[in-house]
Coordinates of C-alpha atoms in Angstrom, one line a residue:
Chain A
M56 CA -3.1 11.7 26.6
T57 CA -3.8 11.1 23.1
A58 CA -6.3 13.0 21.0
P59 CA -8.6 10.6 18.7
E60 CA -7.4 10.0 15.5
R61 CA -9.2 12.3 12.8
S62 CA -11.8 10.6 10.5
D63 CA -11.5 9.9 6.8
A64 CA -13.9 12.9 6.4
D65 CA -11.6 15.0 8.7
L66 CA -8.5 14.5 6.7
L67 CA -10.2 15.1 3.7
H68 CA -11.8 18.1 4.9
D69 CA -8.4 19.3 6.2
H70 CA -6.7 18.4 3.1
T71 CA -9.1 20.8 0.9
R72 CA -8.6 23.6 3.9
G73 CA -4.7 23.7 3.2
D74 CA -3.6 20.9 5.6
P75 CA -0.4 19.6 3.5
Y76 CA -0.3 16.4 5.2
A77 CA -3.8 15.2 5.4
F78 CA -4.3 13.7 2.3
E79 CA -0.9 11.3 2.8
A80 CA -2.3 10.5 6.1
L81 CA -5.6 9.4 4.3
V82 CA -3.9 7.4 1.8
R83 CA -1.5 5.8 4.3
R84 CA -4.5 4.8 6.4
H85 CA -6.1 2.9 3.5
R86 CA -2.9 1.9 1.1
D87 CA -3.2 -1.8 1.5
R88 CA -6.7 -1.9 0.5
L89 CA -6.6 0.6 -2.3
W90 CA -3.3 -1.5 -3.5
A91 CA -5.5 -4.8 -3.3
V92 CA -8.1 -3.3 -5.4
A93 CA -5.6 -1.9 -7.8
L94 CA -3.6 -5.5 -8.0
R95 CA -6.6 -7.8 -8.0
T96 CA -8.2 -5.6 -10.9
L97 CA -5.1 -5.4 -13.1
R98 CA -3.1 -8.3 -11.9
D99 CA 0.4 -6.7 -12.6
P100 CA 2.4 -5.1 -10.1
D101 CA 4.0 -2.6 -12.1
E102 CA 0.7 -1.6 -14.0
A103 CA -1.3 -1.5 -10.7
A104 CA 1.3 0.9 -8.9
D105 CA 1.1 3.3 -12.1
A106 CA -2.4 3.2 -11.8
L107 CA -2.8 3.6 -8.1
Q108 CA -0.3 6.5 -8.1
D109 CA -2.4 8.1 -11.1
A110 CA -5.6 7.7 -9.2
L111 CA -4.3 9.2 -6.0
I112 CA -2.8 12.2 -7.8
S113 CA -6.0 12.9 -9.4
A114 CA -8.0 12.3 -6.0
F115 CA -5.6 14.6 -4.4
R116 CA -6.6 17.3 -7.1
A117 CA -10.2 16.6 -7.3
A118 CA -10.7 16.4 -3.5
G119 CA -12.9 19.5 -3.5
S120 CA -15.4 17.5 -5.5
F121 CA -16.0 14.9 -2.9
R122 CA -19.4 14.9 -1.6
S123 CA -20.0 13.8 2.1
E124 CA -23.1 11.6 1.2
S125 CA -20.8 8.7 0.5
A126 CA -17.9 7.7 2.6
V127 CA -14.5 8.8 1.9
T128 CA -13.4 5.1 1.3
T129 CA -16.0 4.7 -1.2
W130 CA -14.9 7.6 -3.0
L131 CA -11.4 6.7 -3.1
H132 CA -12.1 3.0 -4.1
R133 CA -14.3 4.6 -7.1
I134 CA -11.1 6.6 -8.3
V135 CA -8.9 3.7 -8.2
I136 CA -10.9 1.3 -9.4
N137 CA -12.1 3.1 -12.5
A138 CA -8.6 4.1 -13.0
C139 CA -7.7 0.3 -13.0
L140 CA -10.8 -0.7 -15.2
D141 CA -9.8 2.1 -18.0
R142 CA -6.3 0.6 -18.1
V143 CA -8.2 -2.9 -18.4
R144 CA -10.1 -1.8 -21.4
R145 CA -7.1 -0.1 -23.2
R146 CA -5.1 -3.2 -23.0
Q147 CA -7.9 -5.4 -23.4
A148 CA -6.1 -7.8 -25.7
R149 CA -3.1 -8.3 -23.8
P150 CA -2.8 -11.4 -21.5
T151 CA -3.1 -11.5 -18.1
V152 CA -0.2 -11.7 -15.8
A153 CA -0.4 -13.9 -12.6
L154 CA 0.3 -12.2 -9.3
P155 CA 3.9 -12.7 -8.2
E156 CA 2.7 -13.1 -4.7
A157 CA 0.3 -15.9 -5.9
G158 CA 2.9 -17.6 -8.0
S159 CA 5.6 -18.4 -5.2
G160 CA 7.1 -20.8 -7.7
E161 CA 5.1 -23.6 -6.3
P162 CA 3.5 -25.9 -8.9
A163 CA -0.2 -26.1 -8.7
E164 CA -0.2 -29.7 -8.5
R165 CA 1.7 -29.8 -5.3
R166 CA -1.0 -27.8 -3.5
D167 CA -2.9 -30.8 -2.2
R168 CA -2.3 -29.8 1.4
L169 CA -3.2 -26.2 1.7
A170 CA -2.2 -24.1 4.8
E171 CA -4.2 -21.1 5.1
R172 CA -1.8 -18.9 3.5
D173 CA -1.8 -21.4 0.3
T174 CA -5.6 -21.1 0.5
A175 CA -5.4 -17.4 0.0
L176 CA -2.9 -17.8 -2.7
V177 CA -5.4 -20.2 -4.6
V178 CA -8.3 -18.0 -4.0
E179 CA -6.1 -14.9 -5.6
E180 CA -5.4 -17.2 -8.7
A181 CA -9.1 -18.2 -8.8
L182 CA -10.2 -14.7 -9.0
A183 CA -7.5 -13.9 -11.5
Q184 CA -9.3 -16.4 -13.7
L185 CA -12.8 -14.2 -13.7
P186 CA -13.7 -11.8 -16.2
V187 CA -12.5 -8.5 -14.9
E188 CA -16.0 -6.9 -14.6
Q189 CA -16.8 -10.0 -12.4
R190 CA -13.8 -9.8 -10.4
A191 CA -14.2 -6.1 -10.0
A192 CA -17.7 -6.8 -8.6
I193 CA -16.7 -9.8 -6.2
M194 CA -13.6 -7.9 -5.2
L195 CA -15.8 -4.9 -3.9
V196 CA -18.8 -6.6 -2.7
D197 CA -17.4 -9.8 -1.1
L198 CA -13.7 -8.9 -0.3
E199 CA -14.0 -5.5 0.7
G200 CA -17.5 -5.7 2.0
Y201 CA -19.3 -2.8 -0.1
S202 CA -22.7 -2.8 -0.2
V203 CA -24.3 -3.6 -3.5
A204 CA -25.4 0.0 -3.7
D205 CA -22.3 1.5 -3.3
T206 CA -20.3 -0.7 -5.6
A207 CA -22.9 0.0 -8.2
G208 CA -22.2 3.7 -7.8
M209 CA -18.3 3.1 -8.0
L210 CA -18.8 1.2 -11.0
G211 CA -21.4 2.8 -12.9
V212 CA -23.6 0.1 -13.1
A213 CA -27.1 -0.9 -12.0
E214 CA -27.3 -2.7 -8.5
G215 CA -28.9 -5.9 -10.5
T216 CA -25.9 -5.8 -12.6
V217 CA -23.5 -5.8 -9.7
K218 CA -25.6 -8.8 -8.1
S219 CA -25.5 -10.8 -11.2
R220 CA -21.6 -10.0 -11.8
C221 CA -21.2 -11.3 -8.2
S222 CA -23.4 -14.6 -8.5
R223 CA -22.0 -15.4 -11.7
G224 CA -18.6 -14.8 -10.5
R225 CA -19.0 -17.0 -7.3
A226 CA -20.3 -19.7 -9.3
R227 CA -17.5 -19.5 -11.7
L228 CA -15.1 -19.4 -8.6
A229 CA -16.9 -22.4 -7.3
V230 CA -16.2 -24.7 -10.2
I231 CA -12.4 -23.3 -10.4
L232 CA -11.9 -24.0 -6.7
R233 CA -13.5 -27.5 -7.0
S234 CA -11.1 -28.4 -9.9
P235 CA -8.0 -30.8 -9.4
G236 CA -4.8 -29.2 -7.9
S237 CA -7.0 -26.4 -6.2
L238 CA -8.8 -26.4 -3.1
D239 CA -10.3 -29.3 -1.5
E240 CA -13.0 -27.1 0.1
P241 CA -15.5 -26.0 -0.7
A242 CA -16.0 -29.8 -1.0
R243 CA -19.9 -29.2 -1.4
N244 CA -19.8 -27.5 -4.6
L245 CA -21.2 -29.0 -7.5
D246 CA -22.9 -28.0 -10.4
P247 CA -26.0 -30.4 -10.4
A248 CA -26.9 -29.5 -14.0
A249 CA -23.5 -29.9 -15.9
P250 CA -22.3 -33.4 -16.5
V251 CA -19.4 -31.6 -18.6
R252 CA -18.0 -28.4 -17.3
P253 CA -14.6 -27.1 -18.9
A254 CA -12.9 -26.2 -15.6
S255 CA -14.1 -29.0 -13.3
S256 CA -13.6 -32.7 -14.6
N257 CA -15.0 -34.0 -11.6
V258 CA -18.5 -35.2 -11.9
G259 CA -20.8 -34.3 -9.3
E260 CA -22.0 -36.6 -6.6
E261 CA -25.3 -38.0 -7.0
A262 CA -28.4 -37.0 -5.2
R263 CA -29.0 -38.8 -2.3
Chain B
M218 CA -25.4 -38.3 -14.6
T219 CA -28.1 -40.7 -13.7
D220 CA -30.4 -38.2 -12.4
T221 CA -34.1 -39.3 -12.2
R222 CA -35.3 -36.0 -11.6
S223 CA -36.6 -33.9 -14.3
G224 CA -37.9 -30.5 -14.2
P225 CA -38.5 -27.4 -16.2
F226 CA -34.9 -26.6 -16.9
A227 CA -33.0 -26.6 -19.8
S228 CA -30.0 -28.3 -18.8
S229 CA -29.6 -32.1 -19.6
A230 CA -30.0 -33.3 -16.0
G231 CA -33.1 -31.7 -15.1
H232 CA -31.5 -29.4 -12.6
P233 CA -30.8 -25.8 -12.6
D234 CA -27.3 -25.0 -13.7
L235 CA -25.0 -23.3 -11.2
D236 CA -25.2 -20.1 -12.8
M237 CA -29.0 -20.4 -12.2
L238 CA -28.5 -21.2 -8.6
A239 CA -26.1 -18.5 -8.1
D240 CA -28.6 -15.8 -9.7
F241 CA -31.3 -17.6 -7.4
D242 CA -29.0 -17.3 -4.3
A243 CA -28.3 -13.6 -5.0
G244 CA -31.9 -12.9 -5.7
V245 CA -31.4 -11.7 -9.3
L246 CA -34.0 -14.2 -11.1
D247 CA -37.2 -12.9 -12.0
P248 CA -39.9 -13.9 -9.8
A249 CA -41.1 -16.8 -12.3
D250 CA -37.9 -18.5 -12.3
S251 CA -37.1 -17.9 -8.7
A252 CA -40.3 -19.5 -7.9
R253 CA -39.5 -22.8 -10.4
V254 CA -35.7 -22.8 -9.0
G255 CA -37.0 -22.5 -5.3
A256 CA -39.3 -25.1 -5.8
H257 CA -37.1 -27.6 -7.3
T258 CA -34.1 -26.8 -4.8
V259 CA -36.1 -27.3 -1.7
A260 CA -36.6 -31.0 -2.8
C261 CA -33.2 -31.5 -4.3
A262 CA -30.2 -32.3 -2.1
R263 CA -27.8 -32.0 -5.0
C264 CA -29.0 -28.5 -5.7
Q265 CA -29.0 -27.6 -1.9
A266 CA -25.3 -28.8 -2.0
A267 CA -24.5 -26.8 -4.7
V268 CA -26.0 -23.7 -2.9
A269 CA -24.1 -24.7 0.1
G270 CA -21.0 -24.7 -2.0
L271 CA -21.6 -21.2 -3.2
A272 CA -21.9 -20.3 0.3
D273 CA -18.7 -21.7 0.9
V274 CA -17.2 -20.0 -1.8
L275 CA -18.6 -16.7 -0.2
G276 CA -16.9 -17.6 2.8
L277 CA -13.6 -18.2 1.5
L278 CA -13.9 -14.7 -0.4
R279 CA -14.9 -12.7 3.0
R280 CA -11.7 -14.3 4.7
Q281 CA -9.4 -13.6 1.9
P282 CA -6.4 -11.1 3.4
T283 CA -5.7 -8.1 2.0
P284 CA -2.2 -8.0 0.3
P285 CA 0.0 -5.5 2.0
M286 CA 1.2 -2.8 -0.5
P287 CA 4.9 -3.5 -1.0
A288 CA 7.6 -0.9 0.3
A289 CA 8.7 0.0 -3.0
V290 CA 5.3 0.9 -4.1
E291 CA 4.7 2.5 -0.9
E292 CA 8.0 4.7 -1.4
R293 CA 7.0 5.7 -5.1
I294 CA 3.4 6.4 -4.2
F295 CA 4.3 8.4 -1.4
A296 CA 7.2 10.2 -3.1
A297 CA 4.7 11.1 -5.9
L298 CA 2.1 12.4 -3.3
A299 CA 4.9 14.5 -1.5
A300 CA 5.9 16.2 -5.1
E301 CA 2.2 16.9 -5.6
R302 CA 2.0 18.4 -2.1
Q303 CA 4.9 20.8 -2.4
S304 CA 3.5 21.9 -5.8
R305 CA 0.2 22.7 -4.2
F306 CA 1.3 23.8 -0.6
G307 CA 4.4 25.2 -1.5
P308 CA 8.2 24.4 -0.7
A309 CA 7.9 24.7 2.9
T310 CA 6.1 21.5 3.1
A311 CA 8.7 19.6 1.4
A312 CA 10.1 18.3 4.7
A313 CA 7.4 15.6 5.5
P314 CA 8.6 12.3 4.9
P315 CA 6.8 9.0 3.3
V316 CA 5.8 7.5 6.8
T317 CA 5.9 3.9 7.3
S318 CA 4.4 1.9 10.3
L319 CA 6.5 0.7 13.1
D320 CA 6.0 -2.7 12.2
R321 CA 7.0 -1.9 8.6
A322 CA 9.9 -0.1 9.4
R323 CA 11.0 -3.2 11.5
R324 CA 10.5 -5.5 8.6
R325 CA 12.7 -3.0 6.6
R326 CA 15.4 -3.2 9.3
R327 CA 15.1 -6.9 9.2
A328 CA 15.4 -6.8 5.3
G329 CA 18.9 -5.1 6.1
L330 CA 18.0 -1.5 4.7
V331 CA 19.4 0.2 7.8
G332 CA 22.9 1.2 8.5
L333 CA 23.3 4.8 9.4
V334 CA 24.7 4.5 12.8
A335 CA 28.2 4.9 13.2
A336 CA 30.2 5.7 16.5
G337 CA 27.1 7.3 18.0
V338 CA 26.9 10.0 15.3
V339 CA 24.1 9.9 13.0
L340 CA 24.0 11.9 9.8
L341 CA 21.0 12.0 8.2
A342 CA 21.9 13.7 4.8
G343 CA 19.2 15.9 3.5
T344 CA 18.8 19.1 1.5
T345 CA 15.5 20.0 1.9
V346 CA 14.2 23.2 3.3
A347 CA 13.7 22.0 6.8
G348 CA 16.6 19.4 6.7
I349 CA 18.0 18.6 9.8
L350 CA 21.8 18.0 9.9
N351 CA 22.4 16.5 13.0
T352 CA 25.8 16.7 14.3
T353 CA 25.1 15.4 17.5
R354 CA 27.2 14.9 20.4
H355 CA 24.2 13.4 22.3
S356 CA 25.9 11.1 24.6
G357 CA 24.5 7.9 26.4
Q358 CA 21.7 5.6 26.2
G359 CA 19.0 7.8 25.3
A360 CA 20.9 9.1 22.2
L361 CA 22.1 5.6 21.0
A362 CA 18.3 4.5 21.4
G363 CA 17.2 7.4 19.2
S364 CA 20.1 6.4 16.7
R365 CA 18.9 2.8 16.5
N366 CA 15.3 4.2 15.6
A367 CA 16.7 6.1 12.9
T368 CA 15.3 4.8 9.3
P369 CA 17.0 5.1 6.0
S370 CA 17.1 8.7 4.6
S371 CA 15.3 7.2 1.4
E372 CA 12.3 6.3 3.6
S373 CA 12.1 8.8 6.5
G374 CA 13.7 12.1 4.8
T375 CA 15.6 14.1 7.2
L376 CA 13.4 13.1 10.3
Q377 CA 15.1 12.0 13.4
A378 CA 13.2 9.0 14.9
F379 CA 12.1 8.8 18.6
T380 CA 10.0 7.0 20.4
R381 CA 8.3 7.9 24.0
D382 CA 11.3 6.3 25.7
T383 CA 13.9 8.7 23.8
I384 CA 12.0 11.8 23.3
A385 CA 14.0 13.5 26.0
T386 CA 17.0 13.2 23.6
A387 CA 15.8 15.3 21.1
P388 CA 18.1 18.0 20.1
V389 CA 15.8 20.8 20.5
L390 CA 15.7 20.0 24.0
S391 CA 19.5 20.7 24.5
G392 CA 19.2 24.1 23.7
I393 CA 16.7 24.6 26.7
L394 CA 18.1 24.2 30.1
N395 CA 15.7 22.9 32.6
G396 CA 13.6 25.8 33.0
Q397 CA 16.2 27.5 35.6
G398 CA 17.0 30.4 33.3
G399 CA 18.1 28.9 30.2
P400 CA 18.3 30.6 27.1
L401 CA 14.6 30.7 25.6
L402 CA 14.9 30.0 21.9
P403 CA 13.4 32.8 19.9
Q404 CA 10.0 31.8 18.2
G405 CA 11.5 30.5 15.1
T406 CA 13.7 28.2 17.0
Q407 CA 16.7 28.5 14.7
A408 CA 18.3 25.9 17.3
T409 CA 21.7 24.8 16.2
S410 CA 21.6 21.4 16.9
D411 CA 24.0 21.3 19.7
R412 CA 27.3 22.6 20.5
Q413 CA 30.4 20.8 19.9
G414 CA 32.1 21.3 23.0
P415 CA 35.0 23.7 24.3
G416 CA 36.5 25.6 21.4
A417 CA 34.1 24.0 18.9
E418 CA 32.0 26.7 17.0
A419 CA 28.1 25.8 16.6
V420 CA 27.2 24.2 13.5
P421 CA 24.7 26.1 11.7
V422 CA 21.8 24.2 11.0
P423 CA 20.4 24.2 7.6
G424 CA 16.8 25.5 7.5
S425 CA 15.4 24.7 11.4
L426 CA 14.7 22.1 13.3
A427 CA 11.3 23.4 13.2
G428 CA 10.4 22.1 9.8
P429 CA 7.2 23.1 8.5
M430 CA 6.5 25.0 11.7
A431 CA 9.2 27.4 10.7
D432 CA 6.3 29.4 8.9
P433 CA 5.0 31.2 11.7
R434 CA 1.2 30.8 10.4
Q435 CA 1.4 27.2 10.6
R436 CA 3.0 27.3 13.9
Q437 CA 0.5 29.4 15.5
S438 CA -2.4 27.5 14.0
C439 CA -0.9 24.4 15.5
E440 CA 0.1 26.0 18.8
S441 CA -3.7 26.9 18.8
G442 CA -4.8 23.4 18.5
I443 CA -2.5 22.3 21.3
G444 CA -3.9 24.9 23.6
R445 CA -7.4 23.6 22.8
A446 CA -6.4 19.9 23.1
V447 CA -3.8 20.1 26.4
P448 CA -4.9 22.0 29.4
G449 CA -2.3 24.7 30.4
R450 CA -0.7 24.8 26.9
A451 CA -2.2 27.7 25.7
G452 CA 0.0 30.3 23.9
P453 CA 3.4 30.0 21.9
A454 CA 5.7 27.1 22.8
A455 CA 9.5 27.7 23.6
A456 CA 10.9 25.8 20.8
V457 CA 9.9 23.0 18.3
Q458 CA 11.2 20.2 16.3
Y459 CA 9.9 18.2 13.7
L460 CA 10.8 14.4 13.9
R461 CA 9.7 11.3 13.9
F462 CA 7.5 9.8 16.7
E463 CA 6.8 6.1 17.1
G464 CA 7.1 5.8 13.6
R465 CA 5.3 8.8 12.6
P466 CA 6.1 12.5 11.4
A467 CA 5.2 14.5 14.3
F468 CA 6.2 17.9 15.9
L469 CA 7.6 17.9 19.7
F470 CA 6.7 21.3 21.0
V471 CA 8.5 22.0 24.2
Y472 CA 6.6 24.9 26.6
L473 CA 8.4 26.3 29.9
R474 CA 6.1 26.5 32.6
D475 CA 7.1 26.5 36.4
G476 CA 10.4 25.5 36.0
H477 CA 9.8 22.6 33.9
R478 CA 9.9 21.6 30.2
H479 CA 6.5 20.2 29.2
L480 CA 6.8 18.4 26.0
V481 CA 3.7 17.9 23.8
V482 CA 4.2 15.4 20.7
V483 CA 1.2 16.1 17.9
G484 CA 0.9 14.3 14.5
A485 CA 2.3 16.1 11.4
G486 CA -1.5 16.9 10.5
C487 CA -1.1 19.7 13.1
A488 CA -0.2 22.4 10.8
S489 CA -4.0 22.9 10.0
G490 CA -4.6 23.7 13.7
N491 CA -6.0 20.4 14.3
A492 CA -3.7 19.0 16.9
E493 CA -3.6 15.2 17.2
V494 CA -1.6 14.8 20.3
L495 CA 0.4 11.7 20.6
F496 CA 2.2 12.2 23.9
T497 CA 2.8 14.5 26.5
E498 CA 5.9 14.8 29.2
T499 CA 7.0 16.9 31.8
L500 CA 10.7 16.9 32.4

């Protein structure tokens, strides 16, 4: 005899109506996704944890301002991503730090035979090389599955900007992932117009 | 590069570059550029391959797994939220612990972070308002099973952990006989956790087993939620214990009806009157 779980909107509503535990239940439900957004944006686990904590406390306090025309997860993601982007902008001069999960102590040149898990690590490292604005757009649209419109709302930019950041980011990822020591796939990725690209020493196949 | 094609593109090879192809693919080129790139690509295997490569990248991104929140981050985040909760909702809500899923709890146990079981006695230290000092003498398989499910206090606060198989060993039930004229606990359920045997004095329990449900308003709100969710469970319960059930913070409500003890386990969010029924059983 199990009642259906409360929806995200129910939990947030209950939180604003005085349920002391509803907000934590909501965060618990989405903790991994929210963590992934913070970690991928900031690339530094300590800073990601700081940013996520600040963002969630501010969401806790600002829940009354939530408007139900957007999904609760969109609202939460918007708060988290912007808290992270604020930090990125503040520390703009500082070098990025590689994901510890992605490093795993293995030299890149040994990653020529990649299991699925290793593929994920390589993709994470490739993402880390993108400019943060492209990374944020790709993360929200391609990894998290948000619509271009939702992502534009979260990032406070035009939809065309989101599309363009995604397309340029994918192009850059294609080059990075095609470089030696990276993935064998996507094998078909080539820049047909570029005889020399800094991140890709392999010359493309000729047209058949 | 020995490309023989030429076209109206700025690149040296006469092909649109990868950024342009990506923009074309994403539909962000202006109409004139889009038409040119489209006309070129439809006749150019190389550019088609590049577009296919972009699709491969997109496939990789969509399959990319979500990294789980590390346990240390989780503890920290939920400790901060718990502090925020108490400052917003008052100290009566101090008892709710950060919660982890069962698989996460298992992972931590494997990591060797658990070790509170000693001679069948579980002492879950806790100083929160609703702290439960379980000086239990529960014997037998069930109590031991319950003990095995105990998680470290740093993770679970002061909550005793039960599963559907061990819930019948919850201390609150020991104060309620099998519906045969046993002592009904008062509304507040200030149940001493147990009797220590002949000659031993009952150990006073700091706070109450009821946790946040010691607050009559929260309790009534939850009871009315249960009354709506579970047929035949209207009205006040005989007893309540705040505990962890299948890895989640929950409340065990005990109703005495028809000579039986009817257990209803609800999620901790029940304080709002919205009863999320996790489990029911009749003893």
